[in-house]
Tab-separated table of C-alpha atoms in Angstrom:
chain	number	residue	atom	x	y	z
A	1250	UNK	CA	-33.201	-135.054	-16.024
A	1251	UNK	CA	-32.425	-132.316	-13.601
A	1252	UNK	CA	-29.307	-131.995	-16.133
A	1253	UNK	CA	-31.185	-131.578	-18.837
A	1254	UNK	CA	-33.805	-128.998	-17.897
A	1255	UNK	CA	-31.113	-126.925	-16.896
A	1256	UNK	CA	-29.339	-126.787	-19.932
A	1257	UNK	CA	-32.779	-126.433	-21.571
A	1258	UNK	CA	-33.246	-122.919	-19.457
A	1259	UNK	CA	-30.025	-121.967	-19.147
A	1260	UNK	CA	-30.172	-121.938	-23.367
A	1261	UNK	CA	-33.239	-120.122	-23.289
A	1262	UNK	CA	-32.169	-117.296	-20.389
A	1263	UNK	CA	-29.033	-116.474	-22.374
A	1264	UNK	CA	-31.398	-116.038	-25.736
A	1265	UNK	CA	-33.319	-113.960	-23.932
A	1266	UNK	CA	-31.173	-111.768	-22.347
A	1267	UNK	CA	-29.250	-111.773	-25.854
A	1268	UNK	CA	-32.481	-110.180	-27.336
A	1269	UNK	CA	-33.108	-107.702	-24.102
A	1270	UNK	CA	-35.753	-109.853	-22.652
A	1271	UNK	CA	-35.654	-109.378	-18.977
A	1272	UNK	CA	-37.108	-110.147	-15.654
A	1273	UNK	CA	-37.461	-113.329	-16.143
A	1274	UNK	CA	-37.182	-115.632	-13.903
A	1275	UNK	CA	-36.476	-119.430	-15.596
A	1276	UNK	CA	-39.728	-121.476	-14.358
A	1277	UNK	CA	-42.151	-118.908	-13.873
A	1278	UNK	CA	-45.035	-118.036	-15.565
A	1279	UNK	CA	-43.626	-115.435	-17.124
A	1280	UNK	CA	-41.166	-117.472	-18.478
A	1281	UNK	CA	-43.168	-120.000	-19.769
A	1282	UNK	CA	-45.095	-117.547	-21.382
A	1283	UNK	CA	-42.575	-115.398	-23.131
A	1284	UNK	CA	-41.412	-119.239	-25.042
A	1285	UNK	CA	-45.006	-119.658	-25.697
A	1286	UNK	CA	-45.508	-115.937	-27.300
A	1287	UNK	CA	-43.066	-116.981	-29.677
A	1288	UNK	CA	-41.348	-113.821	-29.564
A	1289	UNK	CA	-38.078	-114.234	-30.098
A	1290	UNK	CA	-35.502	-115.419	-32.159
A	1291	UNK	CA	-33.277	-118.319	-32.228
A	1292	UNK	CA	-29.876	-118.924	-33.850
A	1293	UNK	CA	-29.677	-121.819	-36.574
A	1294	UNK	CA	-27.691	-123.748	-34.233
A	1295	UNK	CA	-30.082	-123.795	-30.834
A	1296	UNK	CA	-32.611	-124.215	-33.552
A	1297	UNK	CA	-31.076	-127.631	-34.685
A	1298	UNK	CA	-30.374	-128.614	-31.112
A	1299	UNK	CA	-33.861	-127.943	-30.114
A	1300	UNK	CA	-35.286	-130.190	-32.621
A	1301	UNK	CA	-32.781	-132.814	-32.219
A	1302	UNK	CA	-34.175	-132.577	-28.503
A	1303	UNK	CA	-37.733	-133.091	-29.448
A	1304	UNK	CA	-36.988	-135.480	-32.279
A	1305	UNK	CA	-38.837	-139.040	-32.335
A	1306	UNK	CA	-35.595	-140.557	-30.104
A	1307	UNK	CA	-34.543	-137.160	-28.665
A	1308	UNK	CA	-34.342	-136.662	-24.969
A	1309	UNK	CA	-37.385	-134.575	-24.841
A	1310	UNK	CA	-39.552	-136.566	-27.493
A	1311	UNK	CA	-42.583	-137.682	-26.826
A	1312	UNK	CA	-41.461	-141.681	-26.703
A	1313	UNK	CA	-38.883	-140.884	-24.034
A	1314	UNK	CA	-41.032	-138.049	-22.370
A	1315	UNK	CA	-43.842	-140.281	-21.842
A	1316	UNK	CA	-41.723	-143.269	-20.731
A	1317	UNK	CA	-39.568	-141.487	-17.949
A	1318	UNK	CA	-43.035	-139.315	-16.370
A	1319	UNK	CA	-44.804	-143.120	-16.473
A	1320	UNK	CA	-41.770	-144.826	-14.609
A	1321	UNK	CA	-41.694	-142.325	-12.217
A	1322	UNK	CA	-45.571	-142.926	-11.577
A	1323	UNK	CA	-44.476	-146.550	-11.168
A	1324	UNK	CA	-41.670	-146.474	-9.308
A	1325	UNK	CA	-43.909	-144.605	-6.559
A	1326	UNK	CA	-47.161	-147.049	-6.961
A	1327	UNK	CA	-45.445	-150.037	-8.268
A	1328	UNK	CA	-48.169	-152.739	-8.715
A	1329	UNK	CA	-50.753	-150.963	-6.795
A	1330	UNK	CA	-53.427	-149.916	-9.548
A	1331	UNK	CA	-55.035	-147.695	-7.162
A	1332	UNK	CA	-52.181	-145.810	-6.266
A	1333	UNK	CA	-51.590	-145.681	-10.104
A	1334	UNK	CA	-54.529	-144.035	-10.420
A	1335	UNK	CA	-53.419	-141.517	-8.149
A	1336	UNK	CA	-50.442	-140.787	-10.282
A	1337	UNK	CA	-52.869	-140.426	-13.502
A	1338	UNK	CA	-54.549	-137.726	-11.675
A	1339	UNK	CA	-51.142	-136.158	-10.645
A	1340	UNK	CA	-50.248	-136.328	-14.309
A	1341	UNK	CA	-53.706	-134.825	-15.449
A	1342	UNK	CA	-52.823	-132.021	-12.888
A	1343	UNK	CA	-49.617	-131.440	-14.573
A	1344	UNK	CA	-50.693	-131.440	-17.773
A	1345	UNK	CA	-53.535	-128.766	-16.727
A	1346	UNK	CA	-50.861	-126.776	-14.683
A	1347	UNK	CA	-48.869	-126.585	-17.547
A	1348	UNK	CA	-51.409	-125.212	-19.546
A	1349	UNK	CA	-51.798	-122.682	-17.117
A	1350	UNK	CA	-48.332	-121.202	-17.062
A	1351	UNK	CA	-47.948	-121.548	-21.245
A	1352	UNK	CA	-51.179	-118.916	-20.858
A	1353	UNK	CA	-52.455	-121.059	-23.813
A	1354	UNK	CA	-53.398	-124.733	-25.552
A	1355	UNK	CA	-50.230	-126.388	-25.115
A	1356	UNK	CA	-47.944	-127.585	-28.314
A	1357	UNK	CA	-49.296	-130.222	-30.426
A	1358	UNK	CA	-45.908	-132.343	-28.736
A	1359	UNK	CA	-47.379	-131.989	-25.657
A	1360	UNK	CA	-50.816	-133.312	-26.526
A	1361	UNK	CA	-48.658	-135.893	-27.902
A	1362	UNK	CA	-46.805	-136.596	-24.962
A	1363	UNK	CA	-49.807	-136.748	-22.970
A	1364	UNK	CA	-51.721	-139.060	-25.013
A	1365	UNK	CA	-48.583	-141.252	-25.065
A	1366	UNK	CA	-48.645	-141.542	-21.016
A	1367	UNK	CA	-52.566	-142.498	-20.927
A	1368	UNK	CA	-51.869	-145.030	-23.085
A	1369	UNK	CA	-49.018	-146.307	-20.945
A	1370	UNK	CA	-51.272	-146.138	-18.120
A	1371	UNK	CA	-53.870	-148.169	-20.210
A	1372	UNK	CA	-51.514	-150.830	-20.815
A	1373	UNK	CA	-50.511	-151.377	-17.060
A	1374	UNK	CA	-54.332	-152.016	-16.418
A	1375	UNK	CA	-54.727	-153.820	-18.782
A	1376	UNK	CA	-51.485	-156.556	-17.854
A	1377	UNK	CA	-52.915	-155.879	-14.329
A	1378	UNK	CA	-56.573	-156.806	-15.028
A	1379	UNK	CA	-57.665	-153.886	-13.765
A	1380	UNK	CA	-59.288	-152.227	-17.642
């Protein structure tokens, strides 16, 4: 994962820079918000890789996004569906942190995404009886 955010930023820093768009630094708010303004351009081919990458089966679709951010709630709570609940907070958090640094309503992917992990969450209380 840590491999593919980095390529992710490293992509976008370059485009930036490529356009005169300084001072960024790649996870800041600043950052964030400069993607979200939208203000920019992109060359045909980063444009087809960043749709491959959001694509239904791509690495940063929804399907996968949700999975690998609900795992990694498991793996730390396992069968514990209070300590699940925990890490349904934690993702609420991140969701509304994330808002925070776009400076604005997130993507429609991302509301996606989101709705995608509650339901995950939904089904492991519901296979734990705990609806």
């Amino acid at each position: 994962m840590d491999n593919q955010m980095n390529r992710f930023t490293n992509m976008m820093m370059g485009m930036f820079q490529k356009q005169g768009i300084t001072g960024l630094t790649a996870g800041s708010d600043a950052f964030w918000r400069q993607i979200a303004s939208g203000n920019f351009t992109v060359d045909a081919q980063t444009k087809a890789q960043a749709q491959e990458a959001i694509s239904e089966n791509g690495y940063w679709g929804v399907k996968q996004t949700s999975q690998r951010i609900f795992d990694f709630a498991y793996a730390i709570a396992g069968d514990d569906t209070e300590k699940m609940k925990e890490m349904q907070a934690a993702v609420e958090k991140g969701f509304q942190a994330a808002t925070k640094s776009w400076g604005k309503e997130l993507p429609s992917i991302s509301g996606e995404t989101h709705t995608a992990i509650n339901n995950l969450f939904d089904e492991y209380y519901k296979s734990a009886g705990a609806a």
